[in-house]
């Protein structure tokens, strides 16, 4: 059973930095050709939206326009842990951040929430002005 365990998050003032990590377990390496992991977020009264995605095999990364140049997603050498480094945080970045994983990723559905069957429990990020 695939499990995603998140850590990090918290509160910071605008302009500050936070780091989130997500460790995946419960799957075999044989099914990871089309695996990707990433981060979505859901602000108060808003829909869940994609933030950053990384393809496990190639390491290719994709970012939402709202975070380009400020957030960096990376993975460890074993491709089991994904980290989101968030710099120059803004109050509008305040949200619950969720780690997500899929073993059937495609570029055309990269930001579609329903295409990710595995989710972490979510971690709160609060940015004050």
Tab-separated table of C-alpha atoms in Angstrom:
chain	number	residue	atom	x	y	z
A	1	UNK	CA	0.000	0.000	0.000
A	2	UNK	CA	1.474	3.293	-1.091
A	3	UNK	CA	1.861	5.805	1.695
A	4	UNK	CA	3.047	9.405	1.639
A	5	UNK	CA	4.407	10.943	4.813
A	6	UNK	CA	4.794	14.717	4.861
A	7	UNK	CA	6.883	16.880	7.138
A	8	UNK	CA	7.676	20.547	7.380
A	9	UNK	CA	5.414	23.542	7.043
A	10	UNK	CA	4.582	26.088	9.706
A	11	UNK	CA	4.291	29.845	9.944
A	12	UNK	CA	6.583	32.485	8.528
A	13	UNK	CA	6.538	36.154	7.659
A	14	UNK	CA	6.320	37.319	4.072
A	15	UNK	CA	9.669	37.002	2.347
A	16	UNK	CA	10.681	34.046	4.464
A	17	UNK	CA	11.338	30.428	3.570
A	18	UNK	CA	9.964	27.025	4.461
A	19	UNK	CA	10.736	23.487	3.370
A	20	UNK	CA	8.345	20.580	2.938
A	21	UNK	CA	9.310	16.934	2.528
A	22	UNK	CA	7.344	13.904	1.440
A	23	UNK	CA	8.545	10.324	1.817
A	24	UNK	CA	6.845	7.655	-0.283
A	25	UNK	CA	6.760	3.986	0.644
A	26	UNK	CA	4.907	0.771	-0.132
A	27	UNK	CA	5.606	0.411	-3.841
A	28	UNK	CA	8.068	-1.497	-5.995
A	29	UNK	CA	10.601	0.116	-8.280
A	30	UNK	CA	9.242	-1.927	-11.185
A	31	UNK	CA	6.202	0.289	-11.517
A	32	UNK	CA	7.916	3.650	-11.531
A	33	UNK	CA	8.515	4.317	-15.230
A	34	UNK	CA	5.701	6.877	-15.312
A	35	UNK	CA	5.877	7.857	-11.653
A	36	UNK	CA	5.713	11.448	-10.623
A	37	UNK	CA	5.353	13.163	-7.290
A	38	UNK	CA	4.579	16.680	-6.377
A	39	UNK	CA	2.760	19.226	-4.328
A	40	UNK	CA	-0.703	20.668	-4.464
A	41	UNK	CA	-2.213	23.256	-2.171
A	42	UNK	CA	-5.626	24.349	-1.051
A	43	UNK	CA	-6.194	27.800	0.346
A	44	UNK	CA	-9.227	28.894	2.363
A	45	UNK	CA	-12.337	28.634	0.216
A	46	UNK	CA	-10.321	27.647	-2.830
A	47	UNK	CA	-9.965	24.541	-4.957
A	48	UNK	CA	-6.908	22.363	-4.726
A	49	UNK	CA	-4.264	23.478	-7.214
A	50	UNK	CA	-0.964	22.137	-8.418
A	51	UNK	CA	2.247	23.791	-7.275
A	52	UNK	CA	5.186	21.678	-8.436
A	53	UNK	CA	5.657	18.251	-9.988
A	54	UNK	CA	8.749	16.131	-10.563
A	55	UNK	CA	9.063	13.076	-12.774
A	56	UNK	CA	10.861	10.338	-10.859
A	57	UNK	CA	12.859	8.791	-13.726
A	58	UNK	CA	13.930	11.888	-15.645
A	59	UNK	CA	13.931	14.434	-12.843
A	60	UNK	CA	12.044	16.867	-15.076
A	61	UNK	CA	10.182	19.461	-13.041
A	62	UNK	CA	7.132	21.620	-13.661
A	63	UNK	CA	5.863	24.584	-11.714
A	64	UNK	CA	2.709	26.612	-11.492
A	65	UNK	CA	3.255	30.131	-12.820
A	66	UNK	CA	2.489	31.585	-9.402
A	67	UNK	CA	5.548	29.930	-7.814
A	68	UNK	CA	8.127	29.938	-10.602
A	69	UNK	CA	11.397	31.433	-9.470
A	70	UNK	CA	10.455	31.082	-5.792
A	71	UNK	CA	9.803	27.375	-5.220
A	72	UNK	CA	12.087	24.469	-6.043
A	73	UNK	CA	11.063	20.812	-6.089
A	74	UNK	CA	13.682	18.077	-5.883
A	75	UNK	CA	14.028	14.390	-5.068
A	76	UNK	CA	16.602	12.299	-3.307
A	77	UNK	CA	18.825	9.797	-5.105
A	78	UNK	CA	16.494	6.914	-4.257
A	79	UNK	CA	13.566	8.908	-5.762
A	80	UNK	CA	11.498	8.162	-2.691
A	81	UNK	CA	11.529	11.551	-1.026
A	82	UNK	CA	10.458	14.786	-2.629
A	83	UNK	CA	11.285	18.167	-1.148
A	84	UNK	CA	9.684	21.533	-1.832
A	85	UNK	CA	11.857	24.489	-0.955
A	86	UNK	CA	9.736	27.614	-0.735
A	87	UNK	CA	11.492	30.986	-0.782
A	88	UNK	CA	10.202	34.555	-0.899
A	89	UNK	CA	6.897	33.397	0.485
A	90	UNK	CA	3.850	35.600	0.077
A	91	UNK	CA	0.620	35.767	2.096
A	92	UNK	CA	-1.190	34.279	-0.895
A	93	UNK	CA	0.913	31.133	-0.501
A	94	UNK	CA	-0.998	30.409	2.705
A	95	UNK	CA	-2.679	27.036	2.276
A	96	UNK	CA	-2.678	23.411	3.257
A	97	UNK	CA	-0.006	21.736	1.159
A	98	UNK	CA	-0.513	18.153	0.049
A	99	UNK	CA	2.007	15.719	-1.341
A	100	UNK	CA	0.667	13.620	-4.214
A	101	UNK	CA	1.913	10.688	-6.256
A	102	UNK	CA	0.900	8.908	-9.415
A	103	UNK	CA	2.386	5.949	-11.256
A	104	UNK	CA	0.735	6.904	-14.532
A	105	UNK	CA	1.764	10.487	-15.127
A	106	UNK	CA	1.411	12.273	-18.420
A	107	UNK	CA	2.139	15.845	-19.381
A	108	UNK	CA	-1.420	16.497	-20.481
A	109	UNK	CA	-2.852	15.584	-17.065
A	110	UNK	CA	-0.064	16.828	-14.854
A	111	UNK	CA	-2.176	19.342	-12.934
A	112	UNK	CA	-5.389	17.329	-12.722
A	113	UNK	CA	-6.054	16.499	-9.090
A	114	UNK	CA	-8.119	13.415	-9.911
A	115	UNK	CA	-5.171	11.801	-11.688
A	116	UNK	CA	-3.283	11.411	-8.428
A	117	UNK	CA	-4.521	8.412	-6.412
A	118	UNK	CA	-2.108	8.840	-3.516
A	119	UNK	CA	-2.068	11.775	-1.124
A	120	UNK	CA	-0.377	12.834	2.051
A	121	UNK	CA	-2.277	14.101	5.051
A	122	UNK	CA	-1.547	17.747	4.314
A	123	UNK	CA	0.528	20.298	6.172
A	124	UNK	CA	-0.355	23.905	6.946
A	125	UNK	CA	1.724	26.747	5.584
A	126	UNK	CA	0.851	30.202	6.881
A	127	UNK	CA	2.514	33.357	5.597
A	128	UNK	CA	1.811	36.588	7.432
A	129	UNK	CA	2.262	40.045	5.976
